[in-house]
Amino acid sequence: MTKPELPPIRNIVEKYGLKASKKFGQHFLFDLNLTEKIVRLSDVKAGDLVFEIGPGPGGLTRPLLAAKANVHVIETDQRFLPALAELGEFYADKLSIHLGDALNFDLNLLAKGKPFHVVSNLPYNVGTALLIQWLTTPELSWQSLTLMFQLEVAQRITAKVNSKHYGRLSILCAAIAETELIMNVPASVFTPPPKVESAVVNLRPLPLQQRFDDLDTLAKITGLAFGQKRKMLRTSLKSLNADLGINISIWLQSLEIDPTTRPENLHPDQFMQMAKAYKLATSIT
Ligand code: SAM
């Protein structure tokens, strides 16, 4: 006997009366061709452990399960639990459902030491906070992050030096991972459509010895530098004079960085060099 097919996502939404909630940033994907493409590009393979944040009615969860991954979903809105349970019955033993705010979950702990992927159409209001959380995990076990963001954030994550969207987030990501914008997604494919365009980014961790291990200091330096983006470094980083005990221009010159440079023209490696030197100088004094 052939296995019965799952009903379309749209029908699941109707069946359980799942009206999109603004509070939880809900914009659903009903087009399974699109979500299948996201899963294909994520490079998730049969047997892989995958976390999906915010599965909603399951538009992205389905192709993950169809790819024979072991999927853990974390959803904050309990209205989706019956629809997800139905999906879990269809793909027996492949889906684990966790209810709660993803910001409070330690994925390493849930993964029990196994490497994992994250594939997610993220709620826009917590997407960046989650990304920073995953980047700063000390014992990083993710093999890839494939994440939907609003287009502007996706451009910032993947921007290179000397380009329009280059900034703090680009540098924090470049310190840990290779980044790539893999798909543009128009607002019209979501129900209801958001006000902004979206894009999917893929992050893959750099080899361990190439990763920068002090994101807090890097976040501090890049925060100051890009807080006054149009200003030269000697001005935007002036407040570090007191911590360093020397004039910022002299300090920058000692690192062979031109104090008149603007932050968008400074390579991530140079920001990492500054963060390292700052940490060293301030832990000695
Ligand atoms: N993945 C579904 C799709 O593509 O159709 C829904 C995506 S919708 C943009 C975001 C989902 O994240 C919603 O289901 C929402 O309830 C959930 N969500 C919002 N904030 C969350 C949080 N802090 N933790 C976990 N899930 C959250």
CSV table of C-alpha atoms and ligand atoms in Angstrom, one decimal:
chain,number,residue,atom,x,y,z
A,1,MET,CA,0.0,0.0,0.0
A,2,THR,CA,1.4,3.4,-0.9
A,3,LYS,CA,1.9,6.0,1.8
A,4,PRO,CA,-0.8,8.7,1.8
A,5,GLU,CA,0.5,12.2,0.8
A,6,LEU,CA,0.7,15.1,3.1
A,7,PRO,CA,-1.9,17.9,2.4
A,8,PRO,CA,-0.5,21.2,1.1
A,9,ILE,CA,0.8,23.6,3.8
A,10,ARG,CA,-2.0,26.0,2.9
A,11,ASN,CA,-4.6,23.4,3.9
A,12,ILE,CA,-2.7,22.7,7.2
A,13,VAL,CA,-2.9,26.4,8.0
A,14,GLU,CA,-6.6,26.4,7.3
A,15,LYS,CA,-7.3,23.2,9.1
A,16,TYR,CA,-5.7,24.5,12.4
A,17,GLY,CA,-6.8,28.1,11.9
A,18,LEU,CA,-3.2,29.4,12.0
A,19,LYS,CA,-3.6,33.1,11.3
A,20,ALA,CA,-0.2,34.8,11.0
A,21,SER,CA,0.8,36.7,14.1
A,22,LYS,CA,2.7,40.0,13.8
A,23,LYS,CA,4.1,39.6,17.3
A,24,PHE,CA,6.0,36.5,16.3
A,25,GLY,CA,7.2,37.8,12.9
A,26,GLN,CA,5.2,35.2,11.0
A,27,HIS,CA,5.4,35.1,7.2
A,28,PHE,CA,4.9,31.6,5.9
A,29,LEU,CA,6.3,29.8,2.9
A,30,PHE,CA,3.8,27.6,1.1
A,31,ASP,CA,5.8,27.0,-2.1
A,32,LEU,CA,7.5,23.6,-1.5
A,33,ASN,CA,9.6,24.1,-4.7
A,34,LEU,CA,11.2,27.1,-3.0
A,35,THR,CA,11.8,25.4,0.3
A,36,GLU,CA,13.2,22.3,-1.4
A,37,LYS,CA,15.7,24.5,-3.2
A,38,ILE,CA,16.8,26.1,0.1
A,39,VAL,CA,17.3,22.6,1.6
A,40,ARG,CA,19.3,21.5,-1.6
A,41,LEU,CA,21.5,24.6,-1.3
A,42,SER,CA,22.1,23.9,2.4
A,43,ASP,CA,23.8,20.7,1.6
A,44,VAL,CA,22.1,18.8,4.3
A,45,LYS,CA,22.4,15.0,3.7
A,46,ALA,CA,20.5,12.0,4.9
A,47,GLY,CA,21.2,11.2,8.5
A,48,ASP,CA,22.4,14.8,9.3
A,49,LEU,CA,21.3,16.5,12.5
A,50,VAL,CA,19.5,19.7,11.6
A,51,PHE,CA,17.9,22.5,13.8
A,52,GLU,CA,15.2,24.6,12.4
A,53,ILE,CA,14.1,27.7,14.3
A,54,GLY,CA,10.5,28.8,13.9
A,55,PRO,CA,9.1,26.0,11.8
A,56,GLY,CA,5.6,27.5,11.8
A,57,PRO,CA,3.2,25.2,9.8
A,58,GLY,CA,6.3,23.3,8.5
A,59,GLY,CA,6.9,24.6,4.9
A,60,LEU,CA,10.7,24.3,5.4
A,61,THR,CA,10.5,21.3,7.8
A,62,ARG,CA,8.9,19.1,5.2
A,63,PRO,CA,11.8,19.1,2.6
A,64,LEU,CA,14.3,18.7,5.5
A,65,LEU,CA,12.4,15.6,6.6
A,66,ALA,CA,12.1,14.4,3.0
A,67,ALA,CA,15.9,14.7,2.8
A,68,LYS,CA,16.0,12.1,5.6
A,69,ALA,CA,17.6,14.5,8.1
A,70,ASN,CA,17.0,14.2,11.8
A,71,VAL,CA,15.3,17.4,12.5
A,72,HIS,CA,14.9,19.3,15.7
A,73,VAL,CA,12.5,22.3,15.5
A,74,ILE,CA,12.2,25.1,18.1
A,75,GLU,CA,8.9,27.0,17.9
A,76,THR,CA,7.7,29.7,20.3
A,77,ASP,CA,4.1,29.8,19.2
A,78,GLN,CA,2.3,26.7,20.6
A,79,ARG,CA,-0.6,27.0,18.1
A,80,PHE,CA,1.7,25.2,15.6
A,81,LEU,CA,2.2,22.1,17.8
A,82,PRO,CA,-0.7,20.0,16.4
A,83,ALA,CA,0.4,20.7,12.8
A,84,LEU,CA,4.0,19.8,13.7
A,85,ALA,CA,2.9,16.7,15.5
A,86,GLU,CA,1.0,15.6,12.4
A,87,LEU,CA,4.2,16.0,10.4
A,88,GLY,CA,6.1,14.1,13.1
A,89,GLU,CA,3.7,11.2,12.7
A,90,PHE,CA,4.2,11.1,8.9
A,91,TYR,CA,8.0,11.0,9.3
A,92,ALA,CA,8.2,8.7,12.2
A,93,ASP,CA,11.1,9.2,14.6
A,94,LYS,CA,12.7,11.9,12.5
A,95,LEU,CA,11.2,15.0,14.1
A,96,SER,CA,11.8,16.4,17.6
A,97,ILE,CA,9.6,19.4,18.6
A,98,HIS,CA,10.8,21.9,21.2
A,99,LEU,CA,8.5,24.6,22.5
A,100,GLY,CA,10.0,27.9,23.6
A,101,ASP,CA,12.1,31.0,22.6
A,102,ALA,CA,15.1,29.9,20.5
A,103,LEU,CA,17.2,32.4,22.3
A,104,ASN,CA,17.0,30.3,25.4
A,105,PHE,CA,18.1,27.1,23.8
A,106,ASP,CA,21.7,25.8,23.8
A,107,LEU,CA,22.0,23.9,20.5
A,108,ASN,CA,25.3,22.3,21.5
A,109,LEU,CA,23.5,20.8,24.5
A,110,LEU,CA,20.5,19.5,22.5
A,111,ALA,CA,22.9,18.1,19.9
A,112,LYS,CA,24.8,16.1,22.7
A,113,GLY,CA,28.2,16.8,21.1
A,114,LYS,CA,27.2,15.8,17.6
A,115,PRO,CA,27.9,18.2,14.7
A,116,PHE,CA,24.8,19.8,13.2
A,117,HIS,CA,23.4,22.2,10.6
A,118,VAL,CA,20.9,25.0,11.2
A,119,VAL,CA,18.4,25.7,8.4
A,120,SER,CA,15.8,28.3,9.1
A,121,ASN,CA,13.4,31.0,7.8
A,122,LEU,CA,14.1,33.1,10.8
A,123,PRO,CA,11.7,35.5,12.6
A,124,TYR,CA,13.2,38.9,11.6
A,125,ASN,CA,13.0,40.3,15.1
A,126,VAL,CA,15.4,37.7,16.6
A,127,GLY,CA,17.4,36.6,13.6
A,128,THR,CA,20.5,38.7,14.2
A,129,ALA,CA,20.6,38.0,17.9
A,130,LEU,CA,20.5,34.2,17.1
A,131,LEU,CA,23.2,34.5,14.6
A,132,ILE,CA,25.5,36.4,17.0
A,133,GLN,CA,24.7,33.7,19.7
A,134,TRP,CA,25.7,30.9,17.3
A,135,LEU,CA,28.9,32.8,16.1
A,136,THR,CA,30.0,33.3,19.7
A,137,THR,CA,29.4,29.7,21.0
A,138,PRO,CA,32.7,28.7,22.5
A,139,GLU,CA,32.7,25.0,21.3
A,140,LEU,CA,31.2,25.6,17.9
A,141,SER,CA,29.6,22.4,16.6
A,142,TRP,CA,27.6,23.8,13.6
A,143,GLN,CA,28.8,22.7,10.2
A,144,SER,CA,26.7,25.2,8.4
A,145,LEU,CA,24.0,27.8,8.9
A,146,THR,CA,21.5,28.4,6.1
A,147,LEU,CA,19.3,31.3,7.1
A,148,MET,CA,16.7,33.6,5.6
A,149,PHE,CA,17.1,37.2,6.6
A,150,GLN,CA,15.7,40.5,5.3
A,151,LEU,CA,17.7,41.3,2.2
A,152,GLU,CA,19.6,44.2,3.8
A,153,VAL,CA,20.8,42.1,6.7
A,154,ALA,CA,21.8,39.3,4.3
A,155,GLN,CA,23.8,41.9,2.4
A,156,ARG,CA,25.5,43.1,5.6
A,157,ILE,CA,26.4,39.5,6.7
A,158,THR,CA,28.1,38.7,3.3
A,159,ALA,CA,29.5,42.2,2.4
A,160,LYS,CA,33.2,42.5,1.6
A,161,VAL,CA,35.6,45.4,2.5
A,162,ASN,CA,35.1,48.6,0.4
A,163,SER,CA,31.5,47.8,-0.4
A,164,LYS,CA,28.2,49.6,0.5
A,165,HIS,CA,26.9,47.1,3.1
A,166,TYR,CA,30.2,46.3,4.8
A,167,GLY,CA,30.1,46.8,8.5
A,168,ARG,CA,30.2,45.3,12.0
A,169,LEU,CA,28.1,42.2,11.2
A,170,SER,CA,30.2,41.5,8.1
A,171,ILE,CA,33.4,41.5,10.2
A,172,LEU,CA,32.0,39.4,13.0
A,173,CYS,CA,30.9,36.8,10.5
A,174,ALA,CA,34.1,36.9,8.6
A,175,ALA,CA,36.0,36.2,11.8
A,176,ILE,CA,34.3,32.8,12.2
A,177,ALA,CA,32.9,31.7,8.8
A,178,GLU,CA,32.9,31.9,5.0
A,179,THR,CA,29.7,33.7,4.1
A,180,GLU,CA,27.6,33.6,0.9
A,181,LEU,CA,24.3,35.0,-0.2
A,182,ILE,CA,22.8,32.0,-2.0
A,183,MET,CA,19.3,33.1,-3.0
A,184,ASN,CA,17.2,36.3,-3.3
A,185,VAL,CA,13.6,35.8,-2.2
A,186,PRO,CA,10.9,38.3,-3.2
A,187,ALA,CA,8.4,39.4,-0.6
A,188,SER,CA,5.5,38.0,-2.8
A,189,VAL,CA,6.3,34.4,-2.0
A,190,PHE,CA,5.4,34.8,1.7
A,191,THR,CA,2.0,34.7,3.2
A,192,PRO,CA,1.4,37.4,4.3
A,193,PRO,CA,4.1,39.2,2.3
A,194,PRO,CA,6.5,41.2,4.5
A,195,LYS,CA,7.3,44.9,3.7
A,196,VAL,CA,10.9,44.0,2.8
A,197,GLU,CA,12.7,41.7,0.3
A,198,SER,CA,14.5,38.7,1.8
A,199,ALA,CA,17.6,36.5,1.0
A,200,VAL,CA,19.1,33.3,2.1
A,201,VAL,CA,22.7,33.2,3.4
A,202,ASN,CA,25.0,30.3,4.0
A,203,LEU,CA,27.8,30.3,6.6
A,204,ARG,CA,30.4,27.7,6.9
A,205,PRO,CA,32.9,27.8,9.8
A,206,LEU,CA,36.6,28.5,9.0
A,207,PRO,CA,39.1,25.8,10.0
A,208,LEU,CA,39.6,26.0,13.8
A,209,GLN,CA,43.0,27.6,13.7
A,210,GLN,CA,41.8,30.4,11.4
A,211,ARG,CA,38.8,31.4,13.6
A,212,PHE,CA,39.2,34.6,15.7
A,213,ASP,CA,38.4,33.7,19.3
A,214,ASP,CA,37.7,37.1,20.9
A,215,LEU,CA,34.4,38.3,19.3
A,216,ASP,CA,33.6,40.5,22.3
A,217,THR,CA,36.6,42.7,21.8
A,218,LEU,CA,36.1,42.6,18.0
A,219,ALA,CA,32.4,43.7,18.6
A,220,LYS,CA,33.6,46.6,20.8
A,221,ILE,CA,36.1,47.9,18.2
A,222,THR,CA,33.9,47.5,15.2
A,223,GLY,CA,30.9,49.0,17.2
A,224,LEU,CA,32.9,52.2,17.8
A,225,ALA,CA,34.3,52.3,14.3
A,226,PHE,CA,31.0,51.8,12.5
A,227,GLY,CA,29.1,53.8,15.1
A,228,GLN,CA,30.6,56.8,13.3
A,229,LYS,CA,31.0,55.3,9.8
A,230,ARG,CA,31.8,58.6,8.0
A,231,LYS,CA,34.6,59.5,10.5
A,232,MET,CA,38.2,58.5,10.3
A,233,LEU,CA,39.4,55.9,12.8
A,234,ARG,CA,41.4,58.4,14.7
A,235,THR,CA,38.1,60.2,15.6
A,236,SER,CA,35.7,57.2,16.0
A,237,LEU,CA,38.2,55.3,18.2
A,238,LYS,CA,39.2,58.3,20.3
A,239,SER,CA,37.5,57.0,23.4
A,240,LEU,CA,40.0,54.1,23.5
A,241,ASN,CA,42.8,56.6,24.3
A,242,ALA,CA,42.2,56.3,28.0
A,243,ASP,CA,42.1,52.4,28.0
A,244,LEU,CA,45.3,52.2,25.9
A,245,GLY,CA,47.1,55.0,27.7
A,246,ILE,CA,48.4,56.4,24.5
A,247,ASN,CA,47.0,58.5,21.7
A,248,ILE,CA,44.9,56.5,19.3
A,249,SER,CA,46.7,57.8,16.2
A,250,ILE,CA,50.1,56.6,17.5
A,251,TRP,CA,48.6,53.3,18.5
A,252,LEU,CA,47.1,52.7,15.1
A,253,GLN,CA,50.4,53.7,13.4
A,254,SER,CA,52.2,51.2,15.6
A,255,LEU,CA,49.9,48.6,14.0
A,256,GLU,CA,50.6,50.0,10.5
A,257,ILE,CA,47.0,51.2,10.2
A,258,ASP,CA,46.5,54.6,8.8
A,259,PRO,CA,44.6,56.7,11.4
A,260,THR,CA,42.8,58.6,8.6
A,261,THR,CA,41.2,55.5,7.2
A,262,ARG,CA,37.5,55.1,7.3
A,263,PRO,CA,36.1,51.8,8.7
A,264,GLU,CA,34.6,50.6,5.4
A,265,ASN,CA,38.1,50.6,3.9
A,266,LEU,CA,39.6,48.4,6.6
A,267,HIS,CA,39.9,44.6,6.0
A,268,PRO,CA,38.4,42.3,8.6
A,269,ASP,CA,42.0,41.0,9.3
A,270,GLN,CA,43.0,44.5,10.3
A,271,PHE,CA,40.0,44.8,12.7
A,272,MET,CA,41.0,41.5,14.2
A,273,GLN,CA,44.6,42.7,14.5
A,274,MET,CA,43.3,45.8,16.4
A,275,ALA,CA,41.1,43.7,18.7
A,276,LYS,CA,44.0,41.4,19.5
A,277,ALA,CA,46.4,44.3,20.2
A,278,TYR,CA,43.7,46.2,22.3
A,279,LYS,CA,43.1,43.1,24.4
A,280,LEU,CA,46.8,42.6,25.0
A,281,ALA,CA,47.4,46.3,25.9
A,282,THR,CA,44.4,46.5,28.2
A,283,SER,CA,45.0,43.2,30.0
A,284,ILE,CA,48.6,44.4,30.8
A,285,THR,CA,47.7,47.9,32.1
B,1,SAM,N1,9.4,28.4,8.9
B,1,SAM,C1,8.1,28.9,8.6
B,1,SAM,C2,7.9,29.1,7.1
B,1,SAM,O1,9.0,29.3,6.5
B,1,SAM,O2,6.8,29.2,6.6
B,1,SAM,C3,7.7,30.1,9.4
B,1,SAM,C4,8.6,31.3,9.3
B,1,SAM,S1,8.1,32.7,10.1
B,1,SAM,C5,9.0,33.9,9.3
B,1,SAM,C6,9.0,32.7,11.7
B,1,SAM,C7,8.6,31.6,12.7
B,1,SAM,O3,9.4,31.7,13.8
B,1,SAM,C8,7.2,31.6,13.2
B,1,SAM,O4,6.6,30.3,13.2
B,1,SAM,C9,7.3,32.2,14.6
B,1,SAM,O5,6.2,31.7,15.5
B,1,SAM,C10,8.6,31.6,15.0
B,1,SAM,N2,9.3,32.4,16.1
B,1,SAM,C11,9.3,33.7,16.3
B,1,SAM,N3,10.1,34.1,17.3
B,1,SAM,C12,10.6,32.9,17.8
B,1,SAM,C13,11.6,32.6,18.8
B,1,SAM,N4,12.1,33.6,19.6
B,1,SAM,N5,11.9,31.4,19.0
B,1,SAM,C14,11.4,30.4,18.2
B,1,SAM,N6,10.5,30.6,17.2
B,1,SAM,C15,10.2,31.9,17.0
